[in-house]
Amino acid sequence: TLAKEKHFDVVHRGMARVMSEGTGRWYNTPELQICGKTGTVQNPHGEDHALFIGFAPMDNPQIAVAVAVENAGFGATWAGPISTLMVEKYLNDEITRTDLEDRMLAGSLADNYVFKDQIEEKNKEKKNLEKQKLKMVNKEKVKELFFF
């Protein structure tokens, strides 16, 4: 790495604070000493991407994770929870936060990317139909005013 080792401690402490006081606090498991950083990656083609990078435990890292979830918005919404579940499973060989696991498994981002093109196409068709109806109504009004 090009980073000097003297900077590692402050970065580690900052990543620990993300999990204790920042955007990762909702998914933190203090006994695992997860250090992480949530992020939102701008996407000019649709919804932003969710990002989380982290490692655990802080003092003796045994696992490092990087999770990117396309079109999922904020890092703390999808990538953070998924990452902490991965860390918990790896370090403890089980997941105790079954409510969080159930929420992640039951969640769906399908509307954000699978059907987005179809939804946009239907919206365009709908707007075109509305424009056509408006033109027809305007033509009828003109006929009433001038021809009847």
JSON list of C-alpha atoms in Angstrom, two decimals:
[
{"chain": "A", "resi": 1, "resn": "THR", "atom": "CA", "xyz": [0.00, 0.00, 0.00]},
{"chain": "A", "resi": 2, "resn": "LEU", "atom": "CA", "xyz": [1.10, 3.57, -0.58]},
{"chain": "A", "resi": 3, "resn": "ALA", "atom": "CA", "xyz": [-0.45, 4.76, 2.68]},
{"chain": "A", "resi": 4, "resn": "LYS", "atom": "CA", "xyz": [1.95, 5.23, 5.57]},
{"chain": "A", "resi": 5, "resn": "GLU", "atom": "CA", "xyz": [1.39, 2.97, 8.55]},
{"chain": "A", "resi": 6, "resn": "LYS", "atom": "CA", "xyz": [1.33, 5.95, 10.92]},
{"chain": "A", "resi": 7, "resn": "HIS", "atom": "CA", "xyz": [-2.10, 6.84, 9.46]},
{"chain": "A", "resi": 8, "resn": "PHE", "atom": "CA", "xyz": [-3.70, 3.43, 10.04]},
{"chain": "A", "resi": 9, "resn": "ASP", "atom": "CA", "xyz": [-4.71, 4.03, 13.67]},
{"chain": "A", "resi": 10, "resn": "VAL", "atom": "CA", "xyz": [-6.70, 7.19, 12.98]},
{"chain": "A", "resi": 11, "resn": "VAL", "atom": "CA", "xyz": [-8.45, 5.52, 10.02]},
{"chain": "A", "resi": 12, "resn": "HIS", "atom": "CA", "xyz": [-9.28, 2.44, 12.14]},
{"chain": "A", "resi": 13, "resn": "ARG", "atom": "CA", "xyz": [-10.68, 4.63, 14.92]},
{"chain": "A", "resi": 14, "resn": "GLY", "atom": "CA", "xyz": [-12.73, 6.61, 12.40]},
{"chain": "A", "resi": 15, "resn": "MET", "atom": "CA", "xyz": [-14.15, 3.42, 10.91]},
{"chain": "A", "resi": 16, "resn": "ALA", "atom": "CA", "xyz": [-14.96, 2.17, 14.42]},
{"chain": "A", "resi": 17, "resn": "ARG", "atom": "CA", "xyz": [-16.83, 5.43, 15.10]},
{"chain": "A", "resi": 18, "resn": "VAL", "atom": "CA", "xyz": [-18.89, 4.97, 11.91]},
{"chain": "A", "resi": 19, "resn": "MET", "atom": "CA", "xyz": [-20.17, 1.77, 13.51]},
{"chain": "A", "resi": 20, "resn": "SER", "atom": "CA", "xyz": [-20.67, 3.18, 17.01]},
{"chain": "A", "resi": 21, "resn": "GLU", "atom": "CA", "xyz": [-21.88, 6.72, 16.28]},
{"chain": "A", "resi": 22, "resn": "GLY", "atom": "CA", "xyz": [-22.37, 7.11, 12.54]},
{"chain": "A", "resi": 23, "resn": "THR", "atom": "CA", "xyz": [-24.30, 5.61, 9.66]},
{"chain": "A", "resi": 24, "resn": "GLY", "atom": "CA", "xyz": [-23.40, 2.04, 10.63]},
{"chain": "A", "resi": 25, "resn": "ARG", "atom": "CA", "xyz": [-24.62, 2.25, 14.23]},
{"chain": "A", "resi": 26, "resn": "TRP", "atom": "CA", "xyz": [-27.98, 0.59, 13.53]},
{"chain": "A", "resi": 27, "resn": "TYR", "atom": "CA", "xyz": [-26.27, -2.61, 12.36]},
{"chain": "A", "resi": 28, "resn": "ASN", "atom": "CA", "xyz": [-23.32, -2.67, 14.72]},
{"chain": "A", "resi": 29, "resn": "THR", "atom": "CA", "xyz": [-22.62, -5.64, 16.93]},
{"chain": "A", "resi": 30, "resn": "PRO", "atom": "CA", "xyz": [-20.21, -4.21, 19.55]},
{"chain": "A", "resi": 31, "resn": "GLU", "atom": "CA", "xyz": [-18.77, -7.57, 20.58]},
{"chain": "A", "resi": 32, "resn": "LEU", "atom": "CA", "xyz": [-17.55, -8.12, 17.00]},
{"chain": "A", "resi": 33, "resn": "GLN", "atom": "CA", "xyz": [-15.69, -4.78, 16.93]},
{"chain": "A", "resi": 34, "resn": "ILE", "atom": "CA", "xyz": [-16.66, -4.11, 13.31]},
{"chain": "A", "resi": 35, "resn": "CYS", "atom": "CA", "xyz": [-14.99, -1.12, 11.67]},
{"chain": "A", "resi": 36, "resn": "GLY", "atom": "CA", "xyz": [-16.60, 0.14, 8.51]},
{"chain": "A", "resi": 37, "resn": "LYS", "atom": "CA", "xyz": [-17.58, 2.89, 6.15]},
{"chain": "A", "resi": 38, "resn": "THR", "atom": "CA", "xyz": [-20.91, 3.26, 4.40]},
{"chain": "A", "resi": 39, "resn": "GLY", "atom": "CA", "xyz": [-21.13, 5.05, 1.12]},
{"chain": "A", "resi": 40, "resn": "THR", "atom": "CA", "xyz": [-23.42, 6.13, -1.67]},
{"chain": "A", "resi": 41, "resn": "VAL", "atom": "CA", "xyz": [-22.04, 5.87, -5.18]},
{"chain": "A", "resi": 42, "resn": "GLN", "atom": "CA", "xyz": [-23.63, 8.27, -7.64]},
{"chain": "A", "resi": 43, "resn": "ASN", "atom": "CA", "xyz": [-25.12, 6.60, -10.68]},
{"chain": "A", "resi": 44, "resn": "PRO", "atom": "CA", "xyz": [-26.02, 8.82, -13.65]},
{"chain": "A", "resi": 45, "resn": "HIS", "atom": "CA", "xyz": [-28.09, 6.00, -15.19]},
{"chain": "A", "resi": 46, "resn": "GLY", "atom": "CA", "xyz": [-30.53, 5.38, -12.33]},
{"chain": "A", "resi": 47, "resn": "GLU", "atom": "CA", "xyz": [-30.70, 4.97, -8.57]},
{"chain": "A", "resi": 48, "resn": "ASP", "atom": "CA", "xyz": [-27.44, 5.43, -6.66]},
{"chain": "A", "resi": 49, "resn": "HIS", "atom": "CA", "xyz": [-25.44, 2.38, -5.58]},
{"chain": "A", "resi": 50, "resn": "ALA", "atom": "CA", "xyz": [-25.03, 1.35, -1.92]},
{"chain": "A", "resi": 51, "resn": "LEU", "atom": "CA", "xyz": [-21.51, 0.62, -0.66]},
{"chain": "A", "resi": 52, "resn": "PHE", "atom": "CA", "xyz": [-19.96, -0.69, 2.54]},
{"chain": "A", "resi": 53, "resn": "ILE", "atom": "CA", "xyz": [-16.35, -1.58, 3.29]},
{"chain": "A", "resi": 54, "resn": "GLY", "atom": "CA", "xyz": [-15.17, -2.91, 6.61]},
{"chain": "A", "resi": 55, "resn": "PHE", "atom": "CA", "xyz": [-13.18, -5.33, 8.69]},
{"chain": "A", "resi": 56, "resn": "ALA", "atom": "CA", "xyz": [-13.38, -7.03, 12.08]},
{"chain": "A", "resi": 57, "resn": "PRO", "atom": "CA", "xyz": [-12.39, -7.28, 14.80]},
{"chain": "A", "resi": 58, "resn": "MET", "atom": "CA", "xyz": [-10.67, -3.93, 15.10]},
{"chain": "A", "resi": 59, "resn": "ASP", "atom": "CA", "xyz": [-7.62, -5.07, 17.09]},
{"chain": "A", "resi": 60, "resn": "ASN", "atom": "CA", "xyz": [-7.05, -8.37, 15.28]},
{"chain": "A", "resi": 61, "resn": "PRO", "atom": "CA", "xyz": [-8.74, -8.30, 11.85]},
{"chain": "A", "resi": 62, "resn": "GLN", "atom": "CA", "xyz": [-9.83, -11.72, 10.62]},
{"chain": "A", "resi": 63, "resn": "ILE", "atom": "CA", "xyz": [-12.19, -10.65, 7.85]},
{"chain": "A", "resi": 64, "resn": "ALA", "atom": "CA", "xyz": [-12.46, -7.75, 5.43]},
{"chain": "A", "resi": 65, "resn": "VAL", "atom": "CA", "xyz": [-15.60, -7.13, 3.39]},
{"chain": "A", "resi": 66, "resn": "ALA", "atom": "CA", "xyz": [-16.64, -4.90, 0.54]},
{"chain": "A", "resi": 67, "resn": "VAL", "atom": "CA", "xyz": [-20.27, -4.94, -0.54]},
{"chain": "A", "resi": 68, "resn": "ALA", "atom": "CA", "xyz": [-21.76, -2.95, -3.41]},
{"chain": "A", "resi": 69, "resn": "VAL", "atom": "CA", "xyz": [-25.48, -3.20, -4.14]},
{"chain": "A", "resi": 70, "resn": "GLU", "atom": "CA", "xyz": [-26.43, -1.64, -7.45]},
{"chain": "A", "resi": 71, "resn": "ASN", "atom": "CA", "xyz": [-29.33, 0.79, -7.56]},
{"chain": "A", "resi": 72, "resn": "ALA", "atom": "CA", "xyz": [-29.91, 0.43, -3.82]},
{"chain": "A", "resi": 73, "resn": "GLY", "atom": "CA", "xyz": [-29.43, 4.01, -2.63]},
{"chain": "A", "resi": 74, "resn": "PHE", "atom": "CA", "xyz": [-27.60, 4.72, 0.62]},
{"chain": "A", "resi": 75, "resn": "GLY", "atom": "CA", "xyz": [-24.88, 2.39, 1.91]},
{"chain": "A", "resi": 76, "resn": "ALA", "atom": "CA", "xyz": [-26.52, 2.09, 5.31]},
{"chain": "A", "resi": 77, "resn": "THR", "atom": "CA", "xyz": [-29.76, 0.85, 3.75]},
{"chain": "A", "resi": 78, "resn": "TRP", "atom": "CA", "xyz": [-28.59, -2.38, 2.09]},
{"chain": "A", "resi": 79, "resn": "ALA", "atom": "CA", "xyz": [-24.81, -2.79, 1.88]},
{"chain": "A", "resi": 80, "resn": "GLY", "atom": "CA", "xyz": [-24.15, -2.05, 5.55]},
{"chain": "A", "resi": 81, "resn": "PRO", "atom": "CA", "xyz": [-26.63, -4.56, 6.97]},
{"chain": "A", "resi": 82, "resn": "ILE", "atom": "CA", "xyz": [-25.59, -7.25, 4.50]},
{"chain": "A", "resi": 83, "resn": "SER", "atom": "CA", "xyz": [-21.92, -6.72, 5.38]},
{"chain": "A", "resi": 84, "resn": "THR", "atom": "CA", "xyz": [-22.42, -6.92, 9.11]},
{"chain": "A", "resi": 85, "resn": "LEU", "atom": "CA", "xyz": [-24.42, -10.13, 8.71]},
{"chain": "A", "resi": 86, "resn": "MET", "atom": "CA", "xyz": [-21.57, -11.58, 6.65]},
{"chain": "A", "resi": 87, "resn": "VAL", "atom": "CA", "xyz": [-19.04, -10.60, 9.32]},
{"chain": "A", "resi": 88, "resn": "GLU", "atom": "CA", "xyz": [-21.20, -12.05, 12.10]},
{"chain": "A", "resi": 89, "resn": "LYS", "atom": "CA", "xyz": [-21.66, -15.34, 10.24]},
{"chain": "A", "resi": 90, "resn": "TYR", "atom": "CA", "xyz": [-17.93, -15.62, 9.49]},
{"chain": "A", "resi": 91, "resn": "LEU", "atom": "CA", "xyz": [-16.70, -14.81, 13.01]},
{"chain": "A", "resi": 92, "resn": "ASN", "atom": "CA", "xyz": [-19.43, -16.55, 15.04]},
{"chain": "A", "resi": 93, "resn": "ASP", "atom": "CA", "xyz": [-20.52, -19.23, 12.56]},
{"chain": "A", "resi": 94, "resn": "GLU", "atom": "CA", "xyz": [-24.11, -18.12, 13.17]},
{"chain": "A", "resi": 95, "resn": "ILE", "atom": "CA", "xyz": [-26.39, -15.13, 12.85]},
{"chain": "A", "resi": 96, "resn": "THR", "atom": "CA", "xyz": [-28.13, -13.98, 16.02]},
{"chain": "A", "resi": 97, "resn": "ARG", "atom": "CA", "xyz": [-29.81, -10.94, 14.47]},
{"chain": "A", "resi": 98, "resn": "THR", "atom": "CA", "xyz": [-32.44, -13.01, 12.68]},
{"chain": "A", "resi": 99, "resn": "ASP", "atom": "CA", "xyz": [-34.80, -10.03, 12.40]},
{"chain": "A", "resi": 100, "resn": "LEU", "atom": "CA", "xyz": [-32.20, -8.17, 10.32]},
{"chain": "A", "resi": 101, "resn": "GLU", "atom": "CA", "xyz": [-31.43, -11.28, 8.30]},
{"chain": "A", "resi": 102, "resn": "ASP", "atom": "CA", "xyz": [-35.16, -11.81, 7.61]},
{"chain": "A", "resi": 103, "resn": "ARG", "atom": "CA", "xyz": [-35.54, -8.18, 6.52]},
{"chain": "A", "resi": 104, "resn": "MET", "atom": "CA", "xyz": [-32.61, -8.44, 4.11]},
{"chain": "A", "resi": 105, "resn": "LEU", "atom": "CA", "xyz": [-33.84, -11.74, 2.69]},
{"chain": "A", "resi": 106, "resn": "ALA", "atom": "CA", "xyz": [-37.41, -10.49, 2.28]},
{"chain": "A", "resi": 107, "resn": "GLY", "atom": "CA", "xyz": [-36.38, -7.16, 0.76]},
{"chain": "A", "resi": 108, "resn": "SER", "atom": "CA", "xyz": [-36.45, -6.51, -2.93]},
{"chain": "A", "resi": 109, "resn": "LEU", "atom": "CA", "xyz": [-34.83, -3.98, -5.21]},
{"chain": "A", "resi": 110, "resn": "ALA", "atom": "CA", "xyz": [-36.52, -5.34, -8.31]},
{"chain": "A", "resi": 111, "resn": "ASP", "atom": "CA", "xyz": [-38.44, -2.14, -8.95]},
{"chain": "A", "resi": 112, "resn": "ASN", "atom": "CA", "xyz": [-35.17, -0.19, -8.92]},
{"chain": "A", "resi": 113, "resn": "TYR", "atom": "CA", "xyz": [-33.60, -2.02, -11.83]},
{"chain": "A", "resi": 114, "resn": "VAL", "atom": "CA", "xyz": [-35.33, -5.11, -13.22]},
{"chain": "A", "resi": 115, "resn": "PHE", "atom": "CA", "xyz": [-38.54, -3.43, -14.27]},
{"chain": "A", "resi": 116, "resn": "LYS", "atom": "CA", "xyz": [-37.35, 0.16, -14.45]},
{"chain": "A", "resi": 117, "resn": "ASP", "atom": "CA", "xyz": [-37.15, 0.19, -18.26]},
{"chain": "A", "resi": 118, "resn": "GLN", "atom": "CA", "xyz": [-40.62, -1.30, -18.54]},
{"chain": "A", "resi": 119, "resn": "ILE", "atom": "CA", "xyz": [-42.05, 1.21, -16.06]},
{"chain": "A", "resi": 120, "resn": "GLU", "atom": "CA", "xyz": [-40.41, 4.13, -17.89]},
{"chain": "A", "resi": 121, "resn": "GLU", "atom": "CA", "xyz": [-41.75, 2.84, -21.23]},
{"chain": "A", "resi": 122, "resn": "LYS", "atom": "CA", "xyz": [-45.29, 2.54, -19.83]},
{"chain": "A", "resi": 123, "resn": "ASN", "atom": "CA", "xyz": [-45.06, 6.07, -18.42]},
{"chain": "A", "resi": 124, "resn": "LYS", "atom": "CA", "xyz": [-44.00, 7.39, -21.84]},
{"chain": "A", "resi": 125, "resn": "GLU", "atom": "CA", "xyz": [-46.90, 5.55, -23.49]},
{"chain": "A", "resi": 126, "resn": "LYS", "atom": "CA", "xyz": [-49.29, 6.98, -20.92]},
{"chain": "A", "resi": 127, "resn": "LYS", "atom": "CA", "xyz": [-48.05, 10.54, -21.54]},
{"chain": "A", "resi": 128, "resn": "ASN", "atom": "CA", "xyz": [-48.36, 10.06, -25.29]},
{"chain": "A", "resi": 129, "resn": "LEU", "atom": "CA", "xyz": [-51.95, 8.83, -24.90]},
{"chain": "A", "resi": 130, "resn": "GLU", "atom": "CA", "xyz": [-52.78, 11.82, -22.72]},
{"chain": "A", "resi": 131, "resn": "LYS", "atom": "CA", "xyz": [-51.33, 14.17, -25.35]},
{"chain": "A", "resi": 132, "resn": "GLN", "atom": "CA", "xyz": [-53.35, 12.47, -28.09]},
{"chain": "A", "resi": 133, "resn": "LYS", "atom": "CA", "xyz": [-56.55, 12.74, -26.04]},
{"chain": "A", "resi": 134, "resn": "LEU", "atom": "CA", "xyz": [-55.85, 16.40, -25.38]},
{"chain": "A", "resi": 135, "resn": "LYS", "atom": "CA", "xyz": [-55.36, 17.03, -29.11]},
{"chain": "A", "resi": 136, "resn": "MET", "atom": "CA", "xyz": [-58.65, 15.29, -29.87]},
{"chain": "A", "resi": 137, "resn": "VAL", "atom": "CA", "xyz": [-60.47, 17.34, -27.25]},
{"chain": "A", "resi": 138, "resn": "ASN", "atom": "CA", "xyz": [-58.97, 20.55, -28.65]},
{"chain": "A", "resi": 139, "resn": "LYS", "atom": "CA", "xyz": [-59.99, 19.59, -32.20]},
{"chain": "A", "resi": 140, "resn": "GLU", "atom": "CA", "xyz": [-63.56, 18.97, -31.05]},
{"chain": "A", "resi": 141, "resn": "LYS", "atom": "CA", "xyz": [-63.67, 22.36, -29.34]},
{"chain": "A", "resi": 142, "resn": "VAL", "atom": "CA", "xyz": [-62.43, 24.06, -32.51]},
{"chain": "A", "resi": 143, "resn": "LYS", "atom": "CA", "xyz": [-65.13, 22.26, -34.54]},
{"chain": "A", "resi": 144, "resn": "GLU", "atom": "CA", "xyz": [-67.81, 23.36, -32.09]},
{"chain": "A", "resi": 145, "resn": "LEU", "atom": "CA", "xyz": [-66.69, 26.97, -32.23]},
{"chain": "A", "resi": 146, "resn": "PHE", "atom": "CA", "xyz": [-66.32, 27.29, -35.97]},
{"chain": "A", "resi": 147, "resn": "PHE", "atom": "CA", "xyz": [-68.42, 24.66, -37.67]},
{"chain": "A", "resi": 148, "resn": "PHE", "atom": "CA", "xyz": [-71.52, 24.09, -35.58]}
]
